[in-house]
Amino acid sequence: MNPINHWEIKPFVNELTSIVLGQLVEKKAEKERWKKALNQWGSSMIFVVIATFIYLYYFKLKTASSYINPLTLLFGDEMVWICTAFLIYSGFQIMWMKKKYKKADDDYEAIRTDFIDRNEEWWSDEEQWEKRHIVFEFMKKNYNINIFHK
């Protein structure tokens, strides 16, 4: 939903302000989407590492005889290779997602700071200027976007 079509703030914004606030909400949503994906991949990596250690300890090292080399057990097991491949793939995914998250965060911050810097331009008449705090509070409350200050 476009935040500017909301009945609470519709009378207090003009066309240009509504476009910029809409872009701000979209960039914030994109940033949050990349952050969520990054956290999910990181959590899955941690889960796989823990599951691999549990698998190795309880199913391989406990059941192996004492004369077998542990490195042979480790590198001879295909489950370990599958987990290692997943961890390498996850590492590359996380590096790629960090770049995307950083770009989305930079875009969001650029629009937000530009909006704050050019605050006088967004409110066309005196009534809108006096009631701009309603828009600021609405954006903070509903979208967690702070446009009060940098």
N, CA and C atoms as an extended XYZ file, in Angstrom:
450
Properties=species:S:1:pos:R:3:atomname:S:1:resname:S:1:resid:I:1 pbc="F F F"
N         0.848       -1.178        0.000 N   MET     1
C         0.000        0.000        0.000 CA  MET     1
C         0.890        1.237        0.000 C   MET     1
N         0.585        2.139       -0.850 N   ASN     2
C         1.318        3.394       -0.889 CA  ASN     2
C         0.996        4.173        0.391 C   ASN     2
N         2.012        4.590        1.143 N   PRO     3
C         1.743        5.245        2.427 CA  PRO     3
C         1.027        6.581        2.272 C   PRO     3
N         1.136        7.170        1.120 N   ILE     4
C         0.580        8.499        0.948 CA  ILE     4
C        -0.924        8.446        0.697 C   ILE     4
N        -1.436        7.298        0.295 N   ASN     5
C        -2.870        7.167        0.099 CA  ASN     5
C        -3.604        6.952        1.415 C   ASN     5
N        -2.882        6.883        2.497 N   HIS     6
C        -3.498        6.686        3.795 CA  HIS     6
C        -4.249        7.953        4.206 C   HIS     6
N        -5.416        7.783        4.778 N   TRP     7
C        -6.290        8.925        5.072 CA  TRP     7
C        -5.710        9.875        6.113 C   TRP     7
N        -4.822        9.401        6.992 N   GLU     8
C        -4.276       10.259        8.044 CA  GLU     8
C        -3.377       11.366        7.499 C   GLU     8
N        -2.619       11.062        6.473 N   ILE     9
C        -1.618       12.031        6.014 CA  ILE     9
C        -1.893       12.585        4.628 C   ILE     9
N        -2.919       12.116        3.949 N   LYS    10
C        -3.218       12.573        2.588 CA  LYS    10
C        -3.349       14.096        2.481 C   LYS    10
N        -4.014       14.778        3.413 N   PRO    11
C        -4.146       16.241        3.258 CA  PRO    11
C        -2.850       17.018        3.497 C   PRO    11
N        -1.846       16.389        4.065 N   PHE    12
C        -0.648       17.116        4.475 CA  PHE    12
C         0.525       16.975        3.518 C   PHE    12
N         0.336       16.258        2.409 N   VAL    13
C         1.452       16.070        1.480 CA  VAL    13
C         1.008       16.431        0.069 C   VAL    13
N         1.960       16.920       -0.704 N   ASN    14
C         1.677       17.205       -2.110 CA  ASN    14
C         2.151       16.041       -2.967 C   ASN    14
N         2.028       16.173       -4.265 N   GLU    15
C         2.342       15.083       -5.191 CA  GLU    15
C         3.812       14.668       -5.119 C   GLU    15
N         4.701       15.628       -5.122 N   LEU    16
C         6.134       15.331       -5.097 CA  LEU    16
C         6.540       14.665       -3.787 C   LEU    16
N         6.018       15.150       -2.697 N   THR    17
C         6.322       14.547       -1.396 CA  THR    17
C         5.815       13.120       -1.330 C   THR    17
N         4.647       12.874       -1.889 N   SER    18
C         4.093       11.516       -1.859 CA  SER    18
C         4.954       10.557       -2.665 C   SER    18
N         5.507       11.021       -3.775 N   ILE    19
C         6.375       10.170       -4.593 CA  ILE    19
C         7.644        9.821       -3.825 C   ILE    19
N         8.256       10.812       -3.201 N   VAL    20
C         9.504       10.571       -2.463 CA  VAL    20
C         9.256        9.665       -1.255 C   VAL    20
N         8.177        9.887       -0.536 N   LEU    21
C         7.865        9.025        0.606 CA  LEU    21
C         7.564        7.597        0.156 C   LEU    21
N         6.912        7.458       -0.989 N   GLY    22
C         6.670        6.120       -1.537 CA  GLY    22
C         7.964        5.408       -1.881 C   GLY    22
N         8.911        6.140       -2.474 N   GLN    23
C        10.218        5.548       -2.770 CA  GLN    23
C        10.949        5.172       -1.493 C   GLN    23
N        10.809        5.989       -0.486 N   LEU    24
C        11.455        5.720        0.796 CA  LEU    24
C        10.916        4.428        1.411 C   LEU    24
N         9.619        4.232        1.339 N   VAL    25
C         9.015        3.012        1.875 CA  VAL    25
C         9.459        1.795        1.066 C   VAL    25
N         9.540        1.923       -0.258 N   GLU    26
C         9.986        0.809       -1.097 CA  GLU    26
C        11.439        0.430       -0.805 C   GLU    26
N        12.301        1.428       -0.667 N   LYS    27
C        13.713        1.140       -0.378 CA  LYS    27
C        13.885        0.521        0.998 C   LYS    27
N        13.088        0.958        1.958 N   LYS    28
C        13.139        0.369        3.300 CA  LYS    28
C        12.701       -1.093        3.250 C   LYS    28
N        11.655       -1.388        2.475 N   ALA    29
C        11.182       -2.770        2.341 CA  ALA    29
C        12.230       -3.644        1.657 C   ALA    29
N        12.899       -3.103        0.644 N   GLU    30
C        13.952       -3.856       -0.030 CA  GLU    30
C        15.115       -4.134        0.925 C   GLU    30
N        15.482       -3.150        1.692 N   LYS    31
C        16.563       -3.317        2.669 CA  LYS    31
C        16.198       -4.392        3.685 C   LYS    31
N        14.985       -4.356        4.187 N   GLU    32
C        14.546       -5.351        5.169 CA  GLU    32
C        14.478       -6.746        4.555 C   GLU    32
N        14.095       -6.834        3.279 N   ARG    33
C        14.041       -8.133        2.611 CA  ARG    33
C        15.434       -8.756        2.508 C   ARG    33
N        16.432       -7.949        2.138 N   TRP    34
C        17.796       -8.476        2.039 CA  TRP    34
C        18.342       -8.832        3.416 C   TRP    34
N        17.984       -8.050        4.417 N   LYS    35
C        18.437       -8.348        5.780 CA  LYS    35
C        17.850       -9.671        6.268 C   LYS    35
N        16.588       -9.901        5.976 N   LYS    36
C        15.936      -11.143        6.380 CA  LYS    36
C        16.566      -12.340        5.670 C   LYS    36
N        16.816      -12.208        4.373 N   ALA    37
C        17.447      -13.294        3.621 CA  ALA    37
C        18.853      -13.577        4.137 C   ALA    37
N        19.576      -12.533        4.461 N   LEU    38
C        20.928      -12.684        5.000 CA  LEU    38
C        20.900      -13.419        6.336 C   LEU    38
N        19.961      -13.073        7.189 N   ASN    39
C        19.832      -13.746        8.475 CA  ASN    39
C        19.429      -15.207        8.307 C   ASN    39
N        18.574      -15.510        7.344 N   GLN    40
C        18.165      -16.890        7.114 CA  GLN    40
C        19.327      -17.745        6.631 C   GLN    40
N        20.130      -17.216        5.718 N   TRP    41
C        21.288      -17.972        5.244 CA  TRP    41
C        22.313      -18.162        6.359 C   TRP    41
N        22.515      -17.136        7.164 N   GLY    42
C        23.448      -17.264        8.290 CA  GLY    42
C        22.973      -18.290        9.303 C   GLY    42
N        21.691      -18.290        9.590 N   SER    43
C        21.136      -19.272       10.528 CA  SER    43
C        21.253      -20.692        9.982 C   SER    43
N        21.017      -20.850        8.685 N   SER    44
C        21.141      -22.191        8.104 CA  SER    44
C        22.589      -22.663        8.121 C   SER    44
N        23.523      -21.739        7.935 N   MET    45
C        24.938      -22.119        8.022 CA  MET    45
C        25.295      -22.599        9.424 C   MET    45
N        24.837      -21.875       10.415 N   ILE    46
C        25.106      -22.267       11.803 CA  ILE    46
C        24.481      -23.625       12.103 C   ILE    46
N        23.249      -23.831       11.641 N   PHE    47
C        22.576      -25.111       11.859 CA  PHE    47
C        23.343      -26.258       11.213 C   PHE    47
N        23.819      -26.070        9.990 N   VAL    48
C        24.549      -27.132        9.297 CA  VAL    48
C        25.875      -27.425        9.993 C   VAL    48
N        26.554      -26.406       10.465 N   VAL    49
C        27.818      -26.629       11.180 CA  VAL    49
C        27.569      -27.433       12.450 C   VAL    49
N        26.560      -27.053       13.214 N   ILE    50
C        26.246      -27.775       14.458 CA  ILE    50
C        25.803      -29.204       14.147 C   ILE    50
N        24.951      -29.373       13.141 N   ALA    51
C        24.488      -30.714       12.775 CA  ALA    51
C        25.646      -31.585       12.294 C   ALA    51
N        26.597      -31.000       11.579 N   THR    52
C        27.755      -31.761       11.108 CA  THR    52
C        28.621      -32.222       12.274 C   THR    52
N        28.853      -31.338       13.230 N   PHE    53
C        29.641      -31.744       14.395 CA  PHE    53
C        28.926      -32.813       15.217 C   PHE    53
N        27.637      -32.698       15.371 N   ILE    54
C        26.878      -33.729       16.097 CA  ILE    54
C        26.945      -35.048       15.337 C   ILE    54
N        26.771      -34.989       14.037 N   TYR    55
C        26.850      -36.199       13.216 CA  TYR    55
C        28.223      -36.846       13.351 C   TYR    55
N        29.269      -36.065       13.245 N   LEU    56
C        30.619      -36.617       13.340 CA  LEU    56
C        30.892      -37.202       14.713 C   LEU    56
N        30.470      -36.509       15.732 N   TYR    57
C        30.784      -36.964       17.076 CA  TYR    57
C        30.002      -38.228       17.440 C   TYR    57
N        28.696      -38.201       17.243 N   TYR    58
C        27.877      -39.321       17.713 CA  TYR    58
C        27.840      -40.500       16.748 C   TYR    58
N        27.882      -40.257       15.459 N   PHE    59
C        27.724      -41.351       14.513 CA  PHE    59
C        29.029      -41.849       13.921 C   PHE    59
N        30.060      -41.061       13.973 N   LYS    60
C        31.318      -41.499       13.376 CA  LYS    60
C        32.397      -41.760       14.423 C   LYS    60
N        32.682      -40.776       15.264 N   LEU    61
C        33.793      -40.934       16.201 CA  LEU    61
C        33.457      -41.901       17.331 C   LEU    61
N        32.233      -41.923       17.787 N   LYS    62
C        31.838      -42.839       18.865 CA  LYS    62
C        31.797      -44.281       18.386 C   LYS    62
N        31.415      -44.494       17.130 N   THR    63
C        31.276      -45.866       16.622 CA  THR    63
C        32.549      -46.375       15.955 C   THR    63
N        33.517      -45.517       15.708 N   ALA    64
C        34.742      -45.941       15.018 CA  ALA    64
C        35.677      -46.643       15.996 C   ALA    64
N        36.412      -47.567       15.456 N   SER    65
C        37.399      -48.238       16.293 CA  SER    65
C        38.602      -47.320       16.492 C   SER    65
N        39.394      -47.604       17.468 N   SER    66
C        40.474      -46.701       17.858 CA  SER    66
C        41.648      -46.699       16.881 C   SER    66
N        41.780      -47.688       16.031 N   TYR    67
C        42.937      -47.750       15.136 CA  TYR    67
C        42.698      -47.040       13.796 C   TYR    67
N        41.504      -46.498       13.555 N   ILE    68
C        41.229      -45.776       12.317 CA  ILE    68
C        41.605      -44.299       12.506 C   ILE    68
N        42.280      -43.758       11.530 N   ASN    69
C        42.687      -42.361       11.567 CA  ASN    69
C        41.439      -41.456       11.472 C   ASN    69
N        41.312      -40.479       12.374 N   PRO    70
C        40.134      -39.594       12.328 CA  PRO    70
C        40.014      -38.791       11.030 C   PRO    70
N        41.138      -38.444       10.416 N   LEU    71
C        41.087      -37.718        9.146 CA  LEU    71
C        40.503      -38.585        8.031 C   LEU    71
N        40.804      -39.885        8.085 N   THR    72
C        40.211      -40.800        7.112 CA  THR    72
C        38.703      -40.860        7.301 C   THR    72
N        38.282      -40.886        8.542 N   LEU    73
C        36.843      -40.874        8.821 CA  LEU    73
C        36.205      -39.577        8.321 C   LEU    73
N        36.880      -38.480        8.559 N   LEU    74
C        36.339      -37.186        8.197 CA  LEU    74
C        36.229      -37.010        6.680 C   LEU    74
N        37.295      -37.301        5.964 N   PHE    75
C        37.303      -37.060        4.524 CA  PHE    75
C        36.716      -38.215        3.706 C   PHE    75
N        36.495      -39.331        4.331 N   GLY    76
C        35.921      -40.473        3.623 CA  GLY    76
C        34.406      -40.512        3.682 C   GLY    76
N        33.804      -39.613        4.407 N   ASP    77
C        32.352      -39.618        4.583 CA  ASP    77
C        31.702      -38.642        3.600 C   ASP    77
N        30.741      -39.130        2.825 N   GLU    78
C        30.117      -38.248        1.833 CA  GLU    78
C        29.203      -37.215        2.475 C   GLU    78
N        28.663      -37.479        3.663 N   MET    79
C        27.826      -36.490        4.347 CA  MET    79
C        28.651      -35.255        4.721 C   MET    79
N        29.880      -35.461        5.101 N   VAL    80
C        30.764      -34.344        5.426 CA  VAL    80
C        31.041      -33.522        4.169 C   VAL    80
N        31.236      -34.188        3.051 N   TRP    81
C        31.470      -33.474        1.792 CA  TRP    81
C        30.238      -32.675        1.368 C   TRP    81
N        29.061      -33.240        1.572 N   ILE    82
C        27.824      -32.528        1.230 CA  ILE    82
C        27.678      -31.288        2.118 C   ILE    82
N        27.918      -31.447        3.402 N   CYS    83
C        27.833      -30.313        4.326 CA  CYS    83
C        28.878      -29.255        4.003 C   CYS    83
N        30.076      -29.688        3.649 N   THR    84
C        31.133      -28.745        3.287 CA  THR    84
C        30.752      -27.976        2.016 C   THR    84
N        30.204      -28.669        1.044 N   ALA    85
C        29.763      -27.994       -0.186 CA  ALA    85
C        28.655      -26.991        0.132 C   ALA    85
N        27.724      -27.374        0.995 N   PHE    86
C        26.665      -26.447        1.375 CA  PHE    86
C        27.233      -25.226        2.081 C   PHE    86
N        28.203      -25.438        2.964 N   LEU    87
C        28.805      -24.311        3.685 CA  LEU    87
C        29.549      -23.368        2.736 C   LEU    87
N        30.233      -23.915        1.760 N   ILE    88
C        30.927      -23.070        0.787 CA  ILE    88
C        29.915      -22.279       -0.045 C   ILE    88
N        28.864      -22.970       -0.501 N   TYR    89
C        27.814      -22.288       -1.261 CA  TYR    89
C        27.144      -21.209       -0.416 C   TYR    89
N        26.880      -21.518        0.838 N   SER    90
C        26.257      -20.543        1.737 CA  SER    90
C        27.165      -19.346        1.957 C   SER    90
N        28.447      -19.590        2.069 N   GLY    91
C        29.395      -18.495        2.238 CA  GLY    91
C        29.365      -17.534        1.060 C   GLY    91
N        29.325      -18.087       -0.150 N   PHE    92
C        29.241      -17.232       -1.336 CA  PHE    92
C        27.899      -16.504       -1.401 C   PHE    92
N        26.825      -17.196       -1.031 N   GLN    93
C        25.509      -16.553       -1.008 CA  GLN    93
C        25.499      -15.382       -0.022 C   GLN    93
N        26.083      -15.579        1.130 N   ILE    94
C        26.106      -14.528        2.148 CA  ILE    94
C        26.940      -13.339        1.675 C   ILE    94
N        28.070      -13.611        1.042 N   MET    95
C        28.883      -12.506        0.523 CA  MET    95
C        28.105      -11.716       -0.534 C   MET    95
N        27.381      -12.412       -1.417 N   TRP    96
C        26.597      -11.756       -2.450 CA  TRP    96
C        25.451      -10.957       -1.828 C   TRP    96
N        24.796      -11.541       -0.837 N   MET    97
C        23.672      -10.859       -0.191 CA  MET    97
C        24.131       -9.662        0.631 C   MET    97
N        25.315       -9.734        1.195 N   LYS    98
C        25.843       -8.574        1.920 CA  LYS    98
C        26.042       -7.398        0.977 C   LYS    98
N        26.501       -7.668       -0.230 N   LYS    99
C        26.660       -6.598       -1.217 CA  LYS    99
C        25.307       -6.005       -1.577 C   LYS    99
N        24.319       -6.860       -1.790 N   LYS   100
C        22.975       -6.382       -2.122 CA  LYS   100
C        22.371       -5.600       -0.960 C   LYS   100
N        22.570       -6.093        0.256 N   TYR   101
C        22.055       -5.399        1.436 CA  TYR   101
C        22.725       -4.041        1.594 C   TYR   101
N        24.027       -3.990        1.383 N   LYS   102
C        24.763       -2.729        1.496 CA  LYS   102
C        24.275       -1.723        0.458 C   LYS   102
N        24.038       -2.181       -0.776 N   LYS   103
C        23.530       -1.299       -1.817 CA  LYS   103
C        22.128       -0.795       -1.464 C   LYS   103
N        21.263       -1.689       -0.987 N   ALA   104
C        19.906       -1.295       -0.608 CA  ALA   104
C        19.937       -0.321        0.565 C   ALA   104
N        20.831       -0.550        1.522 N   ASP   105
C        20.952        0.343        2.662 CA  ASP   105
C        21.468        1.715        2.228 C   ASP   105
N        22.440        1.737        1.331 N   ASP   106
C        22.956        3.009        0.832 CA  ASP   106
C        21.885        3.793        0.070 C   ASP   106
N        21.105        3.092       -0.754 N   ASP   107
C        20.028        3.758       -1.491 CA  ASP   107
C        18.983        4.326       -0.533 C   ASP   107
N        18.608        3.542        0.453 N   TYR   108
C        17.616        3.985        1.440 CA  TYR   108
C        18.120        5.209        2.204 C   TYR   108
N        19.353        5.146        2.669 N   GLU   109
C        19.913        6.266        3.431 CA  GLU   109
C        20.081        7.510        2.563 C   GLU   109
N        20.414        7.323        1.284 N   ALA   110
C        20.559        8.476        0.393 CA  ALA   110
C        19.224        9.193        0.217 C   ALA   110
N        18.159        8.432        0.004 N   ILE   111
C        16.839        9.049       -0.157 CA  ILE   111
C        16.394        9.693        1.155 C   ILE   111
N        16.616        9.015        2.262 N   ARG   112
C        16.190        9.531        3.563 CA  ARG   112
C        16.913       10.831        3.913 C   ARG   112
N        18.231       10.855        3.749 N   THR   113
C        18.976       12.074        4.076 CA  THR   113
C        18.664       13.208        3.102 C   THR   113
N        18.431       12.866        1.831 N   ASP   114
C        18.043       13.889        0.867 CA  ASP   114
C        16.685       14.488        1.238 C   ASP   114
N        15.773       13.638        1.679 N   PHE   115
C        14.462       14.129        2.104 CA  PHE   115
C        14.609       15.074        3.298 C   PHE   115
N        15.451       14.703        4.240 N   ILE   116
C        15.654       15.529        5.428 CA  ILE   116
C        16.348       16.841        5.059 C   ILE   116
N        17.354       16.771        4.187 N   ASP   117
C        18.085       17.971        3.792 CA  ASP   117
C        17.211       18.974        3.039 C   ASP   117
N        16.314       18.467        2.226 N   ARG   118
C        15.472       19.337        1.403 CA  ARG   118
C        14.068       19.459        2.000 C   ARG   118
N        13.988       19.469        3.304 N   ASN   119
C        12.710       19.458        4.015 CA  ASN   119
C        11.803       20.632        3.651 C   ASN   119
N        12.368       21.791        3.431 N   GLU   120
C        11.559       22.964        3.131 CA  GLU   120
C        10.858       22.861        1.774 C   GLU   120
N        11.439       22.107        0.855 N   GLU   121
C        10.875       21.994       -0.488 CA  GLU   121
C         9.648       21.086       -0.550 C   GLU   121
N         9.519       20.171        0.398 N   TRP   122
C         8.470       19.155        0.314 CA  TRP   122
C         7.096       19.662        0.752 C   TRP   122
N         7.060       20.715        1.521 N   TRP   123
C         5.786       21.198        2.059 CA  TRP   123
C         5.455       22.527        1.372 C   TRP   123
N         4.460       22.501        0.499 N   SER   124
C         4.212       23.632       -0.402 CA  SER   124
C         3.558       24.836        0.260 C   SER   124
N         2.697       24.626        1.231 N   ASP   125
C         2.058       25.793        1.848 CA  ASP   125
C         2.266       25.769        3.368 C   ASP   125
N         1.800       26.813        4.015 N   GLU   126
C         2.033       27.004        5.454 CA  GLU   126
C         1.340       25.928        6.295 C   GLU   126
N         0.151       25.528        5.905 N   GLU   127
C        -0.578       24.505        6.672 CA  GLU   127
C         0.157       23.166        6.625 C   GLU   127
N         0.657       22.798        5.452 N   GLN   128
C         1.421       21.554        5.343 CA  GLN   128
C         2.702       21.639        6.163 C   GLN   128
N         3.355       22.787        6.159 N   TRP   129
C         4.584       22.955        6.936 CA  TRP   129
C         4.314       22.790        8.425 C   TRP   129
N         3.217       23.334        8.900 N   GLU   130
C         2.885       23.234       10.325 CA  GLU   130
C         2.454       21.827       10.725 C   GLU   130
N         1.904       21.070        9.800 N   LYS   131
C         1.398       19.725       10.105 CA  LYS   131
C         2.355       18.617        9.649 C   LYS   131
N         3.573       18.944        9.264 N   ARG   132
C         4.494       17.933        8.768 CA  ARG   132
C         4.863       16.911        9.835 C   ARG   132
N         4.793       17.292       11.108 N   HIS   133
C         5.120       16.346       12.177 CA  HIS   133
C         4.152       15.169       12.190 C   HIS   133
N         2.937       15.367       11.703 N   ILE   134
C         1.977       14.255       11.626 CA  ILE   134
C         2.480       13.207       10.625 C   ILE   134
N         3.006       13.680        9.501 N   VAL   135
C         3.573       12.771        8.500 CA  VAL   135
C         4.809       12.073        9.068 C   VAL   135
N         5.656       12.815        9.761 N   PHE   136
C         6.863       12.231       10.355 CA  PHE   136
C         6.506       11.133       11.348 C   PHE   136
N         5.543       11.400       12.211 N   GLU   137
C         5.129       10.412       13.206 CA  GLU   137
C         4.470        9.203       12.547 C   GLU   137
N         3.689        9.446       11.503 N   PHE   138
C         3.057        8.351       10.773 CA  PHE   138
C         4.116        7.433       10.166 C   PHE   138
N         5.121        8.005        9.530 N   MET   139
C         6.183        7.204        8.909 CA  MET   139
C         6.981        6.441        9.958 C   MET   139
N         7.222        7.056       11.097 N   LYS   140
C         7.969        6.383       12.163 CA  LYS   140
C         7.152        5.245       12.755 C   LYS   140
N         5.875        5.489       12.993 N   LYS   141
C         5.021        4.497       13.642 CA  LYS   141
C         4.707        3.323       12.718 C   LYS   141
N         4.362        3.597       11.475 N   ASN   142
C         3.895        2.534       10.590 CA  ASN   142
C         4.995        1.848        9.788 C   ASN   142
N         6.065        2.555        9.466 N   TYR   143
C         7.106        1.992        8.605 CA  TYR   143
C         8.487        1.989        9.252 C   TYR   143
N         8.593        2.492       10.475 N   ASN   144
C         9.862        2.572       11.195 CA  ASN   144
C        10.909        3.345       10.378 C   ASN   144
N        10.463        4.434        9.779 N   ILE   145
C        11.348        5.304        9.001 CA  ILE   145
C        11.437        6.630        9.739 C   ILE   145
N        12.624        6.944       10.187 N   ASN   146
C        12.842        8.177       10.940 CA  ASN   146
C        13.242        9.289        9.968 C   ASN   146
N        12.333       10.249        9.777 N   ILE   147
C        12.657       11.385        8.924 CA  ILE   147
C        12.634       12.690        9.742 C   ILE   147
N        12.703       12.548       11.068 N   PHE   148
C        12.809       13.722       11.919 CA  PHE   148
C        14.187       14.367       11.768 C   PHE   148
N        15.217       13.533       11.800 N   HIS   149
C        16.585       14.031       11.695 CA  HIS   149
C        17.470       12.904       11.185 C   HIS   149
N        18.696       13.288       10.788 N   LYS   150
C        19.648       12.313       10.261 CA  LYS   150
C        20.096       11.441       11.389 C   LYS   150
